[in-house]
Amino acid sequence: MSVETTKASGPQEFEKTLVASDTSVASFDTHSRTPLESIQHRLHKSPAMVPLIILLLSVILFAIVVGGRFFSPFTLTLILQQVAITGMVGIAQTLVVLTAGIDLSVGAIMVLSSVVMGQFAMHYGVPAPLAVAVGLLVGALCGFINGILIARVKLPPFIVTLGTWSIYAAVNFIYSGNETIRSQDLEANAPLLQFFGNSFKVGGAVFTYGVLLMLVMAAIAWYVLNHTAWGRHVYAVGDDPEAAELSGVRVDRMLLAVYTLTGIICAIAGWALIGRIGSVSPQAGQFENINSITAVVIGGTSLFGGRGSILGTIFGALIVGVFALGLRLWGTDPQWTQLSVGALIIVAVGIDQWIRKISA
């Protein structure tokens, strides 16, 4: 009788022993961490924390150096207006970098889409809403082409988007004839294209609808990445594509969806760009590919994929905006802005490597 009881309870006792052992090991690991290691693990779980701290410190720094002018409603809203386009394109770039890829063509897609909207509205007589829809379709097509070459043909993202960057930029200039559509013409015939340049007041601050659009897009992207299966799959593909494939994620379809969505977001940014500058120019926004990567890297998203956040990217864009405007108000040369941004990029990459080392 006692033997049977022992046999019956054996597996249960064994499971209890394993659970107790795992608990004690986890407890031992937690208590054995040094304060520095605890900080590293905390930063790994909250990628947006580092850029948020840097943003707050930079605001405090320039408030001390520049004085009360930096905290005026005009200055703070001006920073938001300046980083709105970079923030939108940065959201698109974040999705790609989370999959361990990169998209050098985002700026060219944005400008090409805006040019298509302007050409269809002004030269072809197409109603403005339909012209916007065509521009969004062009952005989706450009992103889809990138996705096909990367996900199905298995070409490296850097090489593919470097090539399509040149192609889309060339198509932009050829199609537009390097012609700028003036603000007066848009205002008279297609004011919808300038919608995101319109402003509204909140207290003493003035915001453009482009800033509001960036915030809404960031909120939607944050929710999708953190509260949907699709978002979890994006992180999984970037963290370990082979493991993601084994767990049932169609990696090729995910990559195709991410790059196509990136193209659509860039096209929306192109629409906002028209409102920001008031005209349709094939010359505008050519460096947004670099600006978006800067915001993503400073924002704490790992270039190795699988770790990062939309909030971090917005904070990264704001950091660049704060340094650019703060140094300008301080009366320094523009080269100091480039120097500081370059230093921030190196520091951000160094912090990412430091966090990955302890959390691997």
Coordinates of C-alpha atoms in Angstrom, one line a residue:
M1 CA 0.0 0.0 0.0
S2 CA 2.8 2.4 0.9
V3 CA 4.7 1.5 -2.2
E4 CA 1.6 2.3 -4.4
T5 CA 1.2 5.6 -2.6
T6 CA 4.9 6.5 -3.2
K7 CA 4.6 5.6 -6.9
A8 CA 1.5 7.7 -7.3
S9 CA 2.9 10.7 -5.6
G10 CA 6.3 10.5 -7.2
P11 CA 5.7 12.6 -10.3
Q12 CA 3.9 15.2 -8.3
E13 CA 6.7 15.5 -5.8
F14 CA 9.2 15.7 -8.7
E15 CA 7.3 18.6 -10.3
K16 CA 7.2 20.4 -6.9
T17 CA 10.9 19.9 -6.6
L18 CA 11.5 21.4 -10.0
V19 CA 9.3 24.4 -9.3
A20 CA 11.0 25.0 -6.0
S21 CA 14.3 24.6 -7.7
D22 CA 13.4 27.1 -10.5
T23 CA 12.1 29.6 -8.0
S24 CA 15.2 29.4 -5.9
V25 CA 17.4 29.8 -8.9
A26 CA 15.4 32.8 -10.1
S27 CA 15.5 34.2 -6.6
F28 CA 19.3 33.6 -6.5
D29 CA 19.7 35.3 -9.9
T30 CA 17.7 38.3 -8.8
H31 CA 19.6 38.8 -5.6
S32 CA 23.0 38.2 -7.3
R33 CA 22.7 41.0 -9.7
T34 CA 24.7 44.1 -9.1
P35 CA 23.0 47.5 -9.2
L36 CA 24.6 48.1 -12.6
E37 CA 23.2 44.8 -14.0
S38 CA 19.8 45.7 -12.6
I39 CA 19.9 49.0 -14.5
Q40 CA 20.9 47.1 -17.7
H41 CA 18.0 44.7 -17.4
R42 CA 15.6 47.5 -16.6
L43 CA 16.7 49.4 -19.7
H44 CA 16.4 46.3 -21.8
K45 CA 12.7 45.9 -20.8
S46 CA 12.0 49.7 -21.4
P47 CA 13.9 50.8 -24.5
A48 CA 12.2 54.2 -24.5
M49 CA 13.6 55.1 -21.0
V50 CA 17.1 56.1 -22.2
P51 CA 15.9 58.6 -24.9
L52 CA 13.4 59.9 -22.4
I53 CA 16.1 60.6 -19.8
I54 CA 18.3 62.2 -22.5
L55 CA 15.4 64.4 -23.7
L56 CA 14.6 65.6 -20.2
L57 CA 18.3 66.4 -19.5
S58 CA 18.7 68.2 -22.8
V59 CA 15.6 70.3 -22.2
I60 CA 17.0 71.2 -18.7
L61 CA 20.4 72.0 -20.2
F62 CA 19.1 74.4 -22.8
A63 CA 16.7 76.0 -20.3
I64 CA 19.7 76.9 -18.2
V65 CA 21.9 78.0 -21.1
V66 CA 19.3 79.8 -23.2
G67 CA 17.0 81.0 -20.4
G68 CA 13.3 81.5 -20.3
R69 CA 13.0 81.8 -24.1
F70 CA 13.4 78.0 -24.4
F71 CA 10.3 77.3 -22.4
S72 CA 8.0 79.7 -24.3
P73 CA 5.0 78.0 -26.0
F74 CA 6.2 79.2 -29.4
T75 CA 9.6 77.5 -28.9
L76 CA 8.2 74.2 -27.7
T77 CA 5.5 74.0 -30.5
L78 CA 8.2 75.0 -33.1
I79 CA 10.2 71.9 -32.1
L80 CA 7.2 69.7 -32.6
Q81 CA 6.5 71.2 -36.0
Q82 CA 10.1 70.8 -37.1
V83 CA 10.2 67.1 -36.1
A84 CA 6.7 66.1 -37.3
I85 CA 7.8 64.8 -40.7
T86 CA 10.9 63.1 -39.2
G87 CA 8.7 61.5 -36.6
M88 CA 6.3 60.1 -39.1
V89 CA 9.0 58.7 -41.3
G90 CA 10.8 57.5 -38.2
I91 CA 7.7 55.4 -37.3
A92 CA 7.9 53.7 -40.6
Q93 CA 11.7 53.2 -40.2
T94 CA 11.1 51.7 -36.7
L95 CA 8.9 49.0 -38.1
V96 CA 11.6 48.0 -40.5
V97 CA 14.5 48.1 -38.0
L98 CA 12.5 46.0 -35.5
T99 CA 12.7 43.2 -38.1
A100 CA 16.5 43.6 -38.3
G101 CA 16.2 45.4 -41.6
I102 CA 16.7 49.0 -42.8
D103 CA 15.1 51.2 -45.4
L104 CA 17.2 53.8 -47.1
S105 CA 14.4 54.7 -49.5
V106 CA 11.9 56.1 -47.1
G107 CA 12.7 59.8 -48.0
A108 CA 12.5 59.1 -51.7
I109 CA 9.2 57.3 -51.3
M110 CA 7.8 60.2 -49.3
V111 CA 8.8 62.9 -51.8
L112 CA 7.7 60.8 -54.9
S113 CA 4.3 60.2 -53.3
S114 CA 3.9 64.0 -52.6
V115 CA 4.9 64.8 -56.2
V116 CA 2.4 62.3 -57.5
M117 CA -0.4 63.9 -55.4
G118 CA 0.5 67.4 -56.7
Q119 CA 0.8 66.3 -60.3
F120 CA -2.5 64.5 -60.3
A121 CA -4.3 67.3 -58.6
M122 CA -2.8 70.2 -60.6
H123 CA -1.8 68.9 -64.0
Y124 CA -4.4 66.1 -64.6
G125 CA -7.4 67.8 -63.0
V126 CA -8.0 64.9 -60.6
P127 CA -10.1 65.8 -57.5
A128 CA -7.7 66.3 -54.5
P129 CA -9.0 63.3 -52.4
L130 CA -8.4 61.0 -55.4
A131 CA -5.0 62.5 -55.9
V132 CA -4.1 61.8 -52.3
A133 CA -5.3 58.2 -52.7
V134 CA -3.1 57.8 -55.8
G135 CA -0.2 59.1 -53.9
L136 CA -0.8 56.6 -51.1
L137 CA -1.1 53.8 -53.6
V138 CA 2.3 54.8 -55.1
G139 CA 3.9 54.7 -51.6
A140 CA 2.4 51.3 -51.0
L141 CA 3.7 50.1 -54.4
C142 CA 7.2 51.3 -53.6
G143 CA 7.2 49.6 -50.3
F144 CA 5.8 46.4 -51.8
I145 CA 8.6 46.3 -54.4
N146 CA 11.1 46.6 -51.5
G147 CA 9.3 43.8 -49.6
I148 CA 9.3 41.5 -52.6
L149 CA 13.0 41.9 -53.2
I150 CA 13.8 41.4 -49.5
A151 CA 11.3 38.8 -48.4
R152 CA 10.9 36.7 -51.6
V153 CA 14.1 37.2 -53.6
K154 CA 16.1 37.2 -50.3
L155 CA 18.3 40.2 -51.1
P156 CA 19.9 42.2 -48.2
P157 CA 17.7 45.1 -47.1
F158 CA 20.6 47.6 -47.1
I159 CA 21.5 46.8 -50.8
V160 CA 17.9 46.7 -51.9
T161 CA 16.8 50.0 -50.4
L162 CA 20.0 51.7 -51.4
G163 CA 19.2 50.8 -55.0
T164 CA 15.5 51.7 -54.8
W165 CA 16.4 55.0 -53.1
S166 CA 18.3 55.9 -56.3
I167 CA 15.5 54.6 -58.5
Y168 CA 12.7 56.3 -56.7
A169 CA 14.6 59.6 -56.5
A170 CA 15.3 59.5 -60.2
V171 CA 11.7 58.7 -61.0
N172 CA 10.7 61.6 -58.8
F173 CA 12.8 64.1 -60.8
I174 CA 12.0 62.7 -64.2
Y175 CA 8.2 62.6 -63.5
S176 CA 8.1 66.1 -62.0
G177 CA 10.5 67.6 -64.5
N178 CA 12.1 69.1 -61.4
E179 CA 9.2 71.5 -61.3
T180 CA 7.9 72.9 -58.0
I181 CA 4.1 73.5 -57.7
R182 CA 3.7 76.8 -56.0
S183 CA 1.7 77.4 -52.8
Q184 CA -0.6 79.9 -54.4
D185 CA -1.7 77.4 -57.1
L186 CA -2.3 74.7 -54.5
E187 CA -4.3 77.0 -52.3
A188 CA -6.5 78.0 -55.2
N189 CA -7.1 74.6 -56.8
A190 CA -6.2 71.8 -54.2
P191 CA -6.3 73.2 -50.7
L192 CA -6.7 69.7 -49.3
L193 CA -3.1 69.0 -50.1
Q194 CA -2.1 71.7 -47.7
F195 CA -4.4 70.6 -44.9
F196 CA -1.7 69.4 -42.5
G197 CA -0.1 72.8 -42.6
N198 CA -3.1 74.4 -41.0
S199 CA -2.9 75.3 -37.4
F200 CA -5.0 75.4 -34.2
K201 CA -4.5 76.9 -30.8
V202 CA -4.4 75.2 -27.4
G203 CA -4.0 77.9 -24.8
G204 CA -1.0 79.9 -25.8
A205 CA 0.5 77.2 -28.0
V206 CA -0.1 76.9 -31.7
F207 CA 0.0 73.4 -33.3
T208 CA -0.3 72.3 -36.9
Y209 CA -2.5 69.4 -37.9
G210 CA 0.8 67.7 -39.0
V211 CA 1.9 67.5 -35.4
L212 CA -1.5 66.1 -34.4
L213 CA -1.1 63.5 -37.3
M214 CA 2.3 62.4 -36.0
L215 CA 1.0 61.9 -32.5
V216 CA -2.0 59.9 -33.7
M217 CA 0.2 57.7 -36.0
A218 CA 2.6 57.2 -33.1
A219 CA -0.3 56.1 -30.8
I220 CA -1.7 53.7 -33.3
A221 CA 1.7 52.2 -34.1
W222 CA 2.4 51.9 -30.3
Y223 CA -0.9 50.0 -29.8
V224 CA -0.4 47.7 -32.7
L225 CA 3.1 46.8 -31.7
N226 CA 2.3 46.2 -28.0
H227 CA -1.2 44.9 -28.0
T228 CA -1.7 42.8 -31.2
A229 CA -0.4 39.5 -32.4
W230 CA 0.9 41.2 -35.6
G231 CA 3.1 43.5 -33.4
R232 CA 4.4 40.5 -31.4
H233 CA 5.3 38.8 -34.7
V234 CA 7.2 41.9 -35.8
Y235 CA 9.4 41.7 -32.7
A236 CA 9.7 37.9 -33.1
V237 CA 10.9 38.2 -36.7
G238 CA 13.6 40.7 -35.7
D239 CA 14.7 38.8 -32.6
D240 CA 15.1 35.3 -34.3
P241 CA 13.5 34.7 -37.7
E242 CA 14.2 31.0 -37.6
A243 CA 12.5 30.5 -34.2
A244 CA 9.6 32.7 -35.4
E245 CA 9.2 30.5 -38.5
L246 CA 9.2 27.4 -36.4
S247 CA 6.5 28.9 -34.1
G248 CA 4.2 29.4 -37.1
V249 CA 5.0 33.0 -38.2
R250 CA 5.2 33.4 -42.0
V251 CA 8.4 35.5 -41.9
D252 CA 8.3 36.3 -45.7
R253 CA 4.7 37.6 -45.4
M254 CA 5.5 39.6 -42.3
L255 CA 8.4 41.3 -44.0
L256 CA 6.3 42.0 -47.1
A257 CA 3.6 43.5 -44.9
V258 CA 6.1 45.6 -43.0
Y259 CA 7.7 47.1 -46.0
T260 CA 4.4 47.8 -47.7
L261 CA 3.1 49.5 -44.6
T262 CA 6.3 51.5 -44.4
G263 CA 5.6 52.8 -47.9
I264 CA 2.1 53.8 -47.0
I265 CA 3.3 55.7 -43.9
C266 CA 5.9 57.5 -46.0
A267 CA 3.2 58.5 -48.4
I268 CA 1.1 59.9 -45.6
A269 CA 4.2 61.8 -44.5
G270 CA 4.5 63.1 -48.0
W271 CA 1.0 64.5 -47.8
A272 CA 2.0 66.2 -44.5
L273 CA 5.2 67.5 -46.1
I274 CA 3.2 69.4 -48.6
G275 CA 1.4 71.2 -45.8
R276 CA 4.6 71.8 -43.9
I277 CA 6.4 73.6 -46.8
G278 CA 3.2 74.8 -48.5
S279 CA 4.2 73.6 -51.9
V280 CA 5.0 70.4 -53.8
S281 CA 8.8 70.3 -54.4
P282 CA 10.8 67.3 -55.7
Q283 CA 13.8 68.7 -53.8
A284 CA 12.2 68.6 -50.4
G285 CA 12.8 65.9 -47.8
Q286 CA 15.7 64.2 -49.6
F287 CA 17.6 63.5 -46.3
E288 CA 14.7 62.1 -44.3
N289 CA 16.1 58.6 -44.7
I290 CA 19.1 59.7 -42.7
N291 CA 17.0 61.8 -40.3
S292 CA 14.7 58.8 -39.6
I293 CA 17.5 56.4 -38.9
T294 CA 19.0 59.0 -36.6
A295 CA 15.7 59.3 -34.7
V296 CA 15.4 55.5 -34.5
V297 CA 18.9 54.9 -33.3
I298 CA 18.9 57.7 -30.7
G299 CA 15.5 56.5 -29.7
G300 CA 16.9 53.2 -28.5
T301 CA 15.8 50.8 -31.2
S302 CA 18.4 48.1 -31.7
L303 CA 19.8 47.9 -35.3
F304 CA 20.0 44.1 -34.7
G305 CA 16.2 44.0 -34.5
G306 CA 13.8 42.6 -31.9
R307 CA 14.1 45.5 -29.4
G308 CA 12.8 49.1 -29.5
S309 CA 9.7 51.2 -29.4
I310 CA 7.7 53.8 -31.2
L311 CA 7.8 56.1 -28.2
G312 CA 11.6 55.9 -28.2
T313 CA 11.7 57.0 -31.9
I314 CA 9.5 60.0 -31.1
F315 CA 11.8 60.9 -28.2
G316 CA 14.8 60.5 -30.5
A317 CA 13.3 62.9 -33.0
L318 CA 12.5 65.4 -30.3
I319 CA 16.1 65.2 -28.9
V320 CA 17.4 66.2 -32.4
G321 CA 14.9 69.0 -32.5
V322 CA 15.8 70.2 -29.1
F323 CA 19.5 70.3 -29.9
A324 CA 19.0 72.0 -33.2
L325 CA 16.8 74.8 -31.9
G326 CA 18.6 75.1 -28.5
L327 CA 22.0 75.5 -30.2
R328 CA 20.5 78.0 -32.6
L329 CA 19.0 80.1 -29.8
W330 CA 22.4 79.9 -28.1
G331 CA 24.0 81.5 -31.2
T332 CA 26.3 78.6 -32.2
D333 CA 27.1 77.6 -35.8
P334 CA 25.0 74.9 -37.5
Q335 CA 28.0 72.6 -37.5
W336 CA 27.7 72.2 -33.7
T337 CA 24.2 70.6 -34.3
Q338 CA 25.7 68.1 -36.6
L339 CA 28.5 67.4 -34.2
S340 CA 26.1 66.9 -31.2
V341 CA 23.8 64.6 -33.2
G342 CA 26.7 62.5 -34.4
A343 CA 27.9 62.1 -30.8
L344 CA 24.4 61.1 -29.7
I345 CA 24.2 58.4 -32.4
I346 CA 27.5 56.9 -31.2
V347 CA 26.4 57.1 -27.6
A348 CA 23.1 55.5 -28.4
V349 CA 24.7 52.6 -30.3
G350 CA 27.2 52.1 -27.4
I351 CA 24.3 51.9 -24.9
D352 CA 22.5 49.4 -27.1
Q353 CA 25.6 47.2 -27.2
W354 CA 26.0 47.5 -23.5
I355 CA 22.4 46.5 -22.8
R356 CA 22.5 43.6 -25.3
K357 CA 25.7 42.2 -23.7
I358 CA 24.1 41.7 -20.2
S359 CA 20.7 40.6 -21.6
A360 CA 21.9 38.1 -24.1

